[in-house]
PDB file of C-alpha atoms in Angstrom:
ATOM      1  CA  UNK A   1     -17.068  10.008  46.387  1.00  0.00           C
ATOM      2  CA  UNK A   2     -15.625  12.494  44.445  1.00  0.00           C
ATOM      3  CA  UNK A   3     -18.328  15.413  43.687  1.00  0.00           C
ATOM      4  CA  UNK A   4     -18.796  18.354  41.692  1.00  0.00           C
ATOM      5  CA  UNK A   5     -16.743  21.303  41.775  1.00  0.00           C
ATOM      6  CA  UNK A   6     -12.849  22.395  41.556  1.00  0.00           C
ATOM      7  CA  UNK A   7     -10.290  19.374  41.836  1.00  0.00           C
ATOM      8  CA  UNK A   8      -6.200  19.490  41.579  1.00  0.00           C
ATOM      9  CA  UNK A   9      -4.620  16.452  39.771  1.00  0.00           C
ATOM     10  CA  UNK A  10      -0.693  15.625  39.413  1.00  0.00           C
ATOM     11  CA  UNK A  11       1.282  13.357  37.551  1.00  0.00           C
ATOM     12  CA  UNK A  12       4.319  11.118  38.904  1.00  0.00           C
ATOM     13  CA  UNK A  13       6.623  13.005  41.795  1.00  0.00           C
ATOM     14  CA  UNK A  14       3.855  15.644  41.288  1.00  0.00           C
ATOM     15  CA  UNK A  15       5.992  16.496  37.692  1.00  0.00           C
ATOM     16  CA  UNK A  16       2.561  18.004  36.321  1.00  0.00           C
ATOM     17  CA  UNK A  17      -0.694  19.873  37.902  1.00  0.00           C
ATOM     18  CA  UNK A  18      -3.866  19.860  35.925  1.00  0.00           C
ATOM     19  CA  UNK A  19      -7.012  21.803  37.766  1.00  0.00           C
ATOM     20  CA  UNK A  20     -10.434  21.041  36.524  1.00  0.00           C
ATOM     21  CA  UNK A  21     -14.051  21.673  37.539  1.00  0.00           C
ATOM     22  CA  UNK A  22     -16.706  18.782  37.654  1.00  0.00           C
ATOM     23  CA  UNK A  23     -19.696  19.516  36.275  1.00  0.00           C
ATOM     24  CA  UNK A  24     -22.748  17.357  37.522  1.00  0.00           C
ATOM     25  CA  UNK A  25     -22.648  14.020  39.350  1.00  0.00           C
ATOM     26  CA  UNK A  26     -20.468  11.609  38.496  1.00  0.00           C
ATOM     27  CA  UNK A  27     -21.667   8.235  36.246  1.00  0.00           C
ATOM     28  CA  UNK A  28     -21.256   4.778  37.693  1.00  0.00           C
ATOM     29  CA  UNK A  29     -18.868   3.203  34.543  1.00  0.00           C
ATOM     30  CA  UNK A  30     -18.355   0.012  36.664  1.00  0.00           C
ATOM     31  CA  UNK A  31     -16.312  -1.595  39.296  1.00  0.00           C
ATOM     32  CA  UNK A  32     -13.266  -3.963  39.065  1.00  0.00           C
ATOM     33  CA  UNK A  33     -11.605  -5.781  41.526  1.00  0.00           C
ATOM     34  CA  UNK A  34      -9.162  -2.848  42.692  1.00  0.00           C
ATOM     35  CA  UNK A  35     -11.642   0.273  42.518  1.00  0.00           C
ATOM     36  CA  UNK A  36     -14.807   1.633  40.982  1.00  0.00           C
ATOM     37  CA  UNK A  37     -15.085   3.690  37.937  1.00  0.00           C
ATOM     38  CA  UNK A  38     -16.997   7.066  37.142  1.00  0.00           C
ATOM     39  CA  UNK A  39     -17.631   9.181  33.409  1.00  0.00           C
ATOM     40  CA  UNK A  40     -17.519  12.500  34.299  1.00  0.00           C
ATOM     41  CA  UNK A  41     -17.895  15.695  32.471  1.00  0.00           C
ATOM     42  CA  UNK A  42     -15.525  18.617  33.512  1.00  0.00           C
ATOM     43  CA  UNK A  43     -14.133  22.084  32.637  1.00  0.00           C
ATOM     44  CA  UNK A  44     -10.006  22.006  32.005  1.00  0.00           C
ATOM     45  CA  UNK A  45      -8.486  25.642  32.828  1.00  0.00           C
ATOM     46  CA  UNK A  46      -7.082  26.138  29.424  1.00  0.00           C
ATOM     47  CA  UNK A  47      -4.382  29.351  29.042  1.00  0.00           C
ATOM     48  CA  UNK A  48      -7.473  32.011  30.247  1.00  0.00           C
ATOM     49  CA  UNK A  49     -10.406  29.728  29.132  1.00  0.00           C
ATOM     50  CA  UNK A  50     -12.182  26.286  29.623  1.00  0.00           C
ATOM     51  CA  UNK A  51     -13.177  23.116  27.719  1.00  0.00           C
ATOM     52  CA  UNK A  52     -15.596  21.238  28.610  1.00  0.00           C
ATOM     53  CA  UNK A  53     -14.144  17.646  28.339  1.00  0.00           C
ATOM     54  CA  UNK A  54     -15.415  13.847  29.188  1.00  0.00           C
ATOM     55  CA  UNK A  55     -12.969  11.858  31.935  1.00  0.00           C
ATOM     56  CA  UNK A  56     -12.833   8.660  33.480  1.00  0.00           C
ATOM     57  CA  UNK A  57     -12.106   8.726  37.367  1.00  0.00           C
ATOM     58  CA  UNK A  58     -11.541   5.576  39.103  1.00  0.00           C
ATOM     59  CA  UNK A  59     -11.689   5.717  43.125  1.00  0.00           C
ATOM     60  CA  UNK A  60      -9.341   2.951  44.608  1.00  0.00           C
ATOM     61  CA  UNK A  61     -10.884   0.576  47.266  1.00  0.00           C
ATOM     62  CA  UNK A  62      -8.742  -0.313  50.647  1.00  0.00           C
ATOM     63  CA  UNK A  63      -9.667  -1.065  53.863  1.00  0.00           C
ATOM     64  CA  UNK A  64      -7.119   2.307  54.528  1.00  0.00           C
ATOM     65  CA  UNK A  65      -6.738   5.613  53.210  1.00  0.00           C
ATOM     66  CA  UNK A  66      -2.892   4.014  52.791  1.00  0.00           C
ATOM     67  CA  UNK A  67      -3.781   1.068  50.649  1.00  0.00           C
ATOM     68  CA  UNK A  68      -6.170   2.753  48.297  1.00  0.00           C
ATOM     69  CA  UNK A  69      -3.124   5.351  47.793  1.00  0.00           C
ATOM     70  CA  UNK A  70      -0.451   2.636  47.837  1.00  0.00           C
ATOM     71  CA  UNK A  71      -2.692   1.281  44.972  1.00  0.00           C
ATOM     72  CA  UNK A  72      -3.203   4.640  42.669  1.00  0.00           C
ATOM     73  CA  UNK A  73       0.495   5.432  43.067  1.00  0.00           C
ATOM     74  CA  UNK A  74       1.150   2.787  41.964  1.00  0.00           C
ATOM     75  CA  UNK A  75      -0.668   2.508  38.671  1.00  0.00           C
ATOM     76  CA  UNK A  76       0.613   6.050  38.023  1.00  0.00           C
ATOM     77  CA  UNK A  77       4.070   4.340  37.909  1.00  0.00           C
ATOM     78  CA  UNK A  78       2.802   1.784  35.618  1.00  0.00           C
ATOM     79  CA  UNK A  79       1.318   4.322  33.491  1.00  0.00           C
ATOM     80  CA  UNK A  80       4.411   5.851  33.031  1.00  0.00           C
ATOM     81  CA  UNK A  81       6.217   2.612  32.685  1.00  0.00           C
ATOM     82  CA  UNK A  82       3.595   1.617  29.519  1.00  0.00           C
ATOM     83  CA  UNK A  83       3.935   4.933  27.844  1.00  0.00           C
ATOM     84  CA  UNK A  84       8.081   5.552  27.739  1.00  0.00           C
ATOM     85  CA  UNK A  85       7.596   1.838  26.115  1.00  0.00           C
ATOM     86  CA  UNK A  86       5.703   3.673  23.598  1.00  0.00           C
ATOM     87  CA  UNK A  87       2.198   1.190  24.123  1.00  0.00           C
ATOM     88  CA  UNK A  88      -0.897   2.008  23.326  1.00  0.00           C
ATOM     89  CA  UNK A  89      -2.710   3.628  26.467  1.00  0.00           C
ATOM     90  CA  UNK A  90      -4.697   7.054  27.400  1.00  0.00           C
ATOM     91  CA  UNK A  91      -3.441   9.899  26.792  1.00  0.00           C
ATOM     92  CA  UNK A  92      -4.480  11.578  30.356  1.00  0.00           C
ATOM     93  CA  UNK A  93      -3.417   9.647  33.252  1.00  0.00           C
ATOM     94  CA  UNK A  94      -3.306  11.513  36.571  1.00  0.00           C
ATOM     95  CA  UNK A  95      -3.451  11.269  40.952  1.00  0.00           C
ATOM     96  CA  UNK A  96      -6.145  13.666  42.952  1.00  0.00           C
ATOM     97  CA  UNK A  97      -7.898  13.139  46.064  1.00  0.00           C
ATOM     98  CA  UNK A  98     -11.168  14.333  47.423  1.00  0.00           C
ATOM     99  CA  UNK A  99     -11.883  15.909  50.695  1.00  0.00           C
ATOM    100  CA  UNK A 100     -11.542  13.154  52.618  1.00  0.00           C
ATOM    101  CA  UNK A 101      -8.480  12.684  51.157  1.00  0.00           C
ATOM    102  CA  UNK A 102      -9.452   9.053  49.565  1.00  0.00           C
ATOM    103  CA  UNK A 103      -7.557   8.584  46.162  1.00  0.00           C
ATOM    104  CA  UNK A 104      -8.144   9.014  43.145  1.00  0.00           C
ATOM    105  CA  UNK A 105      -7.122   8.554  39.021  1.00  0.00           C
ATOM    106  CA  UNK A 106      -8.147  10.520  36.466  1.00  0.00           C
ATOM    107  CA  UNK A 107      -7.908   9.460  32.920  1.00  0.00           C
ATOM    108  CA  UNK A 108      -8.934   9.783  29.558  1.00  0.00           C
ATOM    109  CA  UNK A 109     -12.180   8.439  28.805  1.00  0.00           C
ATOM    110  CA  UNK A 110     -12.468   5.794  26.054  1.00  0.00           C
ATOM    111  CA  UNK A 111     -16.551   6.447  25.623  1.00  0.00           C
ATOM    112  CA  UNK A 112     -18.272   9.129  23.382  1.00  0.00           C
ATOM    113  CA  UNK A 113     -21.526   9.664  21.713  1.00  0.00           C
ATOM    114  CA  UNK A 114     -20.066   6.445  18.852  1.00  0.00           C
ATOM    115  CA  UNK A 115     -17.690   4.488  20.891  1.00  0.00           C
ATOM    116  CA  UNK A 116     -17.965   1.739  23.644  1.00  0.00           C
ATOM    117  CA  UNK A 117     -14.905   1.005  25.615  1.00  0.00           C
ATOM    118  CA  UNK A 118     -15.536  -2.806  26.811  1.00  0.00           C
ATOM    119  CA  UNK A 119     -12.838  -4.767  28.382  1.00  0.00           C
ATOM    120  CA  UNK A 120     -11.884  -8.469  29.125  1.00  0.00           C
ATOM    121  CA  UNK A 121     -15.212  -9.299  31.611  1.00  0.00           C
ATOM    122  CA  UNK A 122     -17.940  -7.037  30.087  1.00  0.00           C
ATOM    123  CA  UNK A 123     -19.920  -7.758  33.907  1.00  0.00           C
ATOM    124  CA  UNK A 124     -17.415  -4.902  34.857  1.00  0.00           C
ATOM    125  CA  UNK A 125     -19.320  -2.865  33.210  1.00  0.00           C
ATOM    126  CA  UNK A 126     -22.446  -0.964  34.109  1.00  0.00           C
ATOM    127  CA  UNK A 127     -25.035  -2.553  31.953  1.00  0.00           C
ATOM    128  CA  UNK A 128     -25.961   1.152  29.943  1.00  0.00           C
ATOM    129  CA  UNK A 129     -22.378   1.021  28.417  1.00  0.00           C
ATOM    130  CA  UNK A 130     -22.417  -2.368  26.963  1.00  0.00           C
ATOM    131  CA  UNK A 131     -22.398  -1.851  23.194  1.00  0.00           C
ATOM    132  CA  UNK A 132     -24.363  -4.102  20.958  1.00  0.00           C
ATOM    133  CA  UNK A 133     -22.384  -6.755  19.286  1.00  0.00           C
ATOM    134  CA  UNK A 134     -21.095  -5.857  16.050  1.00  0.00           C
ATOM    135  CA  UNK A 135     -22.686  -8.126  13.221  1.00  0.00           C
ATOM    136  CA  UNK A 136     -20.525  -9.041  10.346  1.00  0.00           C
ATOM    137  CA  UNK A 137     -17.578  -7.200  11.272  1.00  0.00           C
ATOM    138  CA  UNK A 138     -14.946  -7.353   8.600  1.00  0.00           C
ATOM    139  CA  UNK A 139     -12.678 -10.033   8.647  1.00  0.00           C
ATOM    140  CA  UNK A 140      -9.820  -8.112   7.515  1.00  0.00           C
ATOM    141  CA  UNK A 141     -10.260  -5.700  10.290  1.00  0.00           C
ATOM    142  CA  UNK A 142     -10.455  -7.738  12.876  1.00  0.00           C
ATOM    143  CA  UNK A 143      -7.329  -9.542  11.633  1.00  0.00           C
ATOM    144  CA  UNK A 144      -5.405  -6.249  12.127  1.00  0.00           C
ATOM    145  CA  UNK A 145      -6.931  -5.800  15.270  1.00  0.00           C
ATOM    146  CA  UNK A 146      -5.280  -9.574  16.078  1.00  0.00           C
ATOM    147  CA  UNK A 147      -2.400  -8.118  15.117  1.00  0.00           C
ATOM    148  CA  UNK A 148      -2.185  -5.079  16.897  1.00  0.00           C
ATOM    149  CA  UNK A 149      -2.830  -6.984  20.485  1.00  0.00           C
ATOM    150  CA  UNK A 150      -0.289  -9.643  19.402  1.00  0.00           C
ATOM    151  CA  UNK A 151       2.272  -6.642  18.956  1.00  0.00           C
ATOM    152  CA  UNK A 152       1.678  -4.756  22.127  1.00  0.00           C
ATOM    153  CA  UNK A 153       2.016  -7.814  23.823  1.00  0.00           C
ATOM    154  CA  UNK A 154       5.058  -8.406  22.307  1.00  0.00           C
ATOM    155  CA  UNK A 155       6.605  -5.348  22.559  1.00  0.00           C
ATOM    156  CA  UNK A 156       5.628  -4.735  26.315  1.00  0.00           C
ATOM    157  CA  UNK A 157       7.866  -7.932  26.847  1.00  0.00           C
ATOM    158  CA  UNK A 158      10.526  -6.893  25.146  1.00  0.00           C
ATOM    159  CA  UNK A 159      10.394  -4.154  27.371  1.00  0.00           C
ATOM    160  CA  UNK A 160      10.775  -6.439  30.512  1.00  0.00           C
ATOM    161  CA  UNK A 161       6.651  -5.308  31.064  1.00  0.00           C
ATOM    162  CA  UNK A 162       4.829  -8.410  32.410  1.00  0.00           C
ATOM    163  CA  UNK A 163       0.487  -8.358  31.721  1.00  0.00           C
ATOM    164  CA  UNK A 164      -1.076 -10.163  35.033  1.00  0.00           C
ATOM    165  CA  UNK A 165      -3.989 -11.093  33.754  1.00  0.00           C
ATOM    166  CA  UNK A 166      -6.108 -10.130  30.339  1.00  0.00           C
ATOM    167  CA  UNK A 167      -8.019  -7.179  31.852  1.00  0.00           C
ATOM    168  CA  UNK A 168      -5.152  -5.445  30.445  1.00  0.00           C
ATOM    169  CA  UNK A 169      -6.693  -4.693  27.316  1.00  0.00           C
ATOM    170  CA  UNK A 170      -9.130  -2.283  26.643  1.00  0.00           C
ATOM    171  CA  UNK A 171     -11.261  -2.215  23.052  1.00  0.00           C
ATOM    172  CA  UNK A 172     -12.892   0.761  21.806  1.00  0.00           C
ATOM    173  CA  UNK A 173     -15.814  -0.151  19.265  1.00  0.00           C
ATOM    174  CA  UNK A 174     -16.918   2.701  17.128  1.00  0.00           C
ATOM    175  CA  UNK A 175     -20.575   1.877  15.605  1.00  0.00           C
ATOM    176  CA  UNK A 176     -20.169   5.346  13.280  1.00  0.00           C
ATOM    177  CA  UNK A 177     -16.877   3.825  11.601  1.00  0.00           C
ATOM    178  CA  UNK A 178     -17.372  -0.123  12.462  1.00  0.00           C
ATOM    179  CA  UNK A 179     -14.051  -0.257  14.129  1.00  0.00           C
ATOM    180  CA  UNK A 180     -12.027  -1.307  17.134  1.00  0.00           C
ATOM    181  CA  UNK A 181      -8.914  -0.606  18.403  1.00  0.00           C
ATOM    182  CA  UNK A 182      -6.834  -1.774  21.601  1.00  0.00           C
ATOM    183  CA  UNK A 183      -4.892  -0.199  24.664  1.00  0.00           C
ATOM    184  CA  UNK A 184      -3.249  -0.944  27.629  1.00  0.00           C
ATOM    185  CA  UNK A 185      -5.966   0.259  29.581  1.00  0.00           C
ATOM    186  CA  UNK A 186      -5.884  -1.163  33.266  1.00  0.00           C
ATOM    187  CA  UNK A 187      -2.865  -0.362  34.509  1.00  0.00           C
ATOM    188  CA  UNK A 188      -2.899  -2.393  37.662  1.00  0.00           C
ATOM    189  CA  UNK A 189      -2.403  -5.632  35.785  1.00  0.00           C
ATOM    190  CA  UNK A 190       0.901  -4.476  34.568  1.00  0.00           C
ATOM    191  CA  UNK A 191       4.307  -4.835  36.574  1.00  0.00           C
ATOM    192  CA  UNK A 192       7.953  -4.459  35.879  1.00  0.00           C
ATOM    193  CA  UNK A 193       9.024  -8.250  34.759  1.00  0.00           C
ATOM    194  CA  UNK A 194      12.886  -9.771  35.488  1.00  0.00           C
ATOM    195  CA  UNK A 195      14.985  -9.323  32.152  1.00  0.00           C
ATOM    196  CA  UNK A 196      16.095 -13.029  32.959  1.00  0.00           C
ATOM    197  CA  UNK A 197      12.297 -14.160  32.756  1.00  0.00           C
ATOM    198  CA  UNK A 198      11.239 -12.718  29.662  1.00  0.00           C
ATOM    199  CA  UNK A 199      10.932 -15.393  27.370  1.00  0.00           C
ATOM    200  CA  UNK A 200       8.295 -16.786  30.406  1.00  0.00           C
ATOM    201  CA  UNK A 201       6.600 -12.506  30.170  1.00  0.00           C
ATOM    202  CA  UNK A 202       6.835 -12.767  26.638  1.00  0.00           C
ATOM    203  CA  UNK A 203       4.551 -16.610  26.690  1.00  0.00           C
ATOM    204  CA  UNK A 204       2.539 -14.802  29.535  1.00  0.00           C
ATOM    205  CA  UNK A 205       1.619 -11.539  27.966  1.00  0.00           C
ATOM    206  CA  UNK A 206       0.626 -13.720  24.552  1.00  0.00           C
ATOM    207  CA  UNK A 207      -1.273 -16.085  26.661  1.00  0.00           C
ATOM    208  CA  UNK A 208      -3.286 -12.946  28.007  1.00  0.00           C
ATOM    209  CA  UNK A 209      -3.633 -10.987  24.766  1.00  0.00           C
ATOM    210  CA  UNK A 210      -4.834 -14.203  23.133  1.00  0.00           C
ATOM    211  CA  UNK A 211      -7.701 -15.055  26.427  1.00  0.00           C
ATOM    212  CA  UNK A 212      -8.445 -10.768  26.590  1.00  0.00           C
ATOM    213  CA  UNK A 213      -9.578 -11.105  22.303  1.00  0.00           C
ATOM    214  CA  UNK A 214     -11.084 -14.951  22.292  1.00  0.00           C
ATOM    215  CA  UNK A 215     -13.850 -13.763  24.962  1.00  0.00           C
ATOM    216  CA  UNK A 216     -14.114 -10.070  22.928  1.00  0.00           C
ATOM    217  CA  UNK A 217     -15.127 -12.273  20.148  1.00  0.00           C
ATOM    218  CA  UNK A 218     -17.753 -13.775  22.136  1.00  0.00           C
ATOM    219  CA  UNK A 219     -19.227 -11.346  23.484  1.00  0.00           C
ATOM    220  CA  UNK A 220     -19.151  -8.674  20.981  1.00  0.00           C
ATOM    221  CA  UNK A 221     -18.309 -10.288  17.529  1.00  0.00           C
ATOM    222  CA  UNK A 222     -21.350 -11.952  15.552  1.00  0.00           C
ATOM    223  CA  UNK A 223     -20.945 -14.842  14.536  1.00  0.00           C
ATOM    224  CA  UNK A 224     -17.969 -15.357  16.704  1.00  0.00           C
ATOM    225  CA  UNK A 225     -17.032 -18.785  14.847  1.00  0.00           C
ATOM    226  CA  UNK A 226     -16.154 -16.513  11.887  1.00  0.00           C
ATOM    227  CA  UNK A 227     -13.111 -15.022  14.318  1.00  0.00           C
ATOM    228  CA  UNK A 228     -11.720 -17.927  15.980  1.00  0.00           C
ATOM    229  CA  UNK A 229      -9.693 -19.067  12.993  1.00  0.00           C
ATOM    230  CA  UNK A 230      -7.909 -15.318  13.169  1.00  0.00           C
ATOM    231  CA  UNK A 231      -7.301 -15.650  16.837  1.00  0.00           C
ATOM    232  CA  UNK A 232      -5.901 -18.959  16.678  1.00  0.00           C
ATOM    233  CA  UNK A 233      -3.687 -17.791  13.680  1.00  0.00           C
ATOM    234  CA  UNK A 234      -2.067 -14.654  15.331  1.00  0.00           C
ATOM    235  CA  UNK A 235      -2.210 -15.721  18.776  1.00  0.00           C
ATOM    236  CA  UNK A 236      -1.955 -19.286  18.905  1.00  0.00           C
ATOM    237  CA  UNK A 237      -2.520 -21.704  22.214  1.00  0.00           C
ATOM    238  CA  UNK A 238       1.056 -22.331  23.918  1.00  0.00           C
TER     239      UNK A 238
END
């Protein structure tokens, strides 16, 4: 468990070293199936200053110290990977350890005082971060929001970058402004595809994008029947 105090974090081949300072205990986000997530609030060493900044860490699980840093590396690659694609995904996305040298990511963090960051199964989440549903939501919002998942799906394929499975996206619901917007946010559901298969990544990444916003609807859009008709419209069954 990571814990309060100083911490080192690097990017890919160690290209970049951020040093920050935990303030307080950590706050139980949720838990997925490859690692459990924290909110935590830290101090970033800023030229001869701090700010005080909210983070996301996620501690890998493994039944080794190997596996849980096979794992991290790994989506550190990925990040990469998604953001030279130019895809929609945090901003912060780094490797640290703790003193027992168990692995960490730390990332920007997609909640704030107005916005929810809920993702594909909303039990992943710890149940004081669920946002209520939003009633009414616009229609032509939400059609743009279609439209934006549609294209990152898209254009991730075109890439030759394959979506496992439609925890991949991430929506952040803003009660002050009534909006949502998507990322790529777990990035151990993504994978370098085959450039011969990518008419298959291209169907699969659709087929996820389209699951991922059908059961955002459901859970978070009231009345959901007024948002099927846009889902089935942008992202239609294949």
């Amino acid at each position: 468990m990571i814990r309060e105090g100083e911490h080192r974090f690097f990017g890919p081949d160690d290209s970049e070293s951020t040093v920050i300072r935990i303030i307080g205990e950590p706050r139980r986000l949720g838990e997925g199936f490859y690692g459990v997530v924290y909110e935590i609030t830290a101090a970033v060493k800023i030229n001869d200053g701090e700010e005080i900044r909210s983070f996301v860490v996620k501690k890998y699980k493994g039944d080794s110290k190997d596996l849980a840093q096979k794992l991290a590396q790994r989506a550190l690659q990925n990040h990469r990977m998604v953001k030279e694609a130019g895809l929609k995904t945090w901003e912060t996305y780094l490797i640290g350890h703790d003193k027992d040298e168990q692995e960490y990511i730390l990332m920007t963090s997609g909640h704030d005082e107005f916005t929810a960051c809920v993702s594909y199964n909303p039990q992943h989440l710890a149940e004081e971060y669920r946002p209520e549903p939003f009633a009414n939501f616009p229609g032509k919002k939400f059609r743009e929001l279609a439209k934006t998942t549609r294209a990152q799906a898209l254009k991730a394929a075109k890439c030759d970058i394959a979506f496992e499975r439609p925890d991949v996206f991430f929506f952040l619901m803003n009660k002050q402004t009534q909006t949502v917007d998507v990322v790529i946010g777990d990035l151990d559901r993504v994978a370098k595809a085959d450039p011969s298969r990518r008419e298959r990544t291209r169907r699969d990444n659709l087929s996820a994008a389209r699951t991922a916003l059908t059961i955002f609807v459901n859970v978070y859009l009231t009345p959901p029947e007024t948002y099927r008709p846009i889902v089935d419209h942008e992202l239609p069954e294949r």
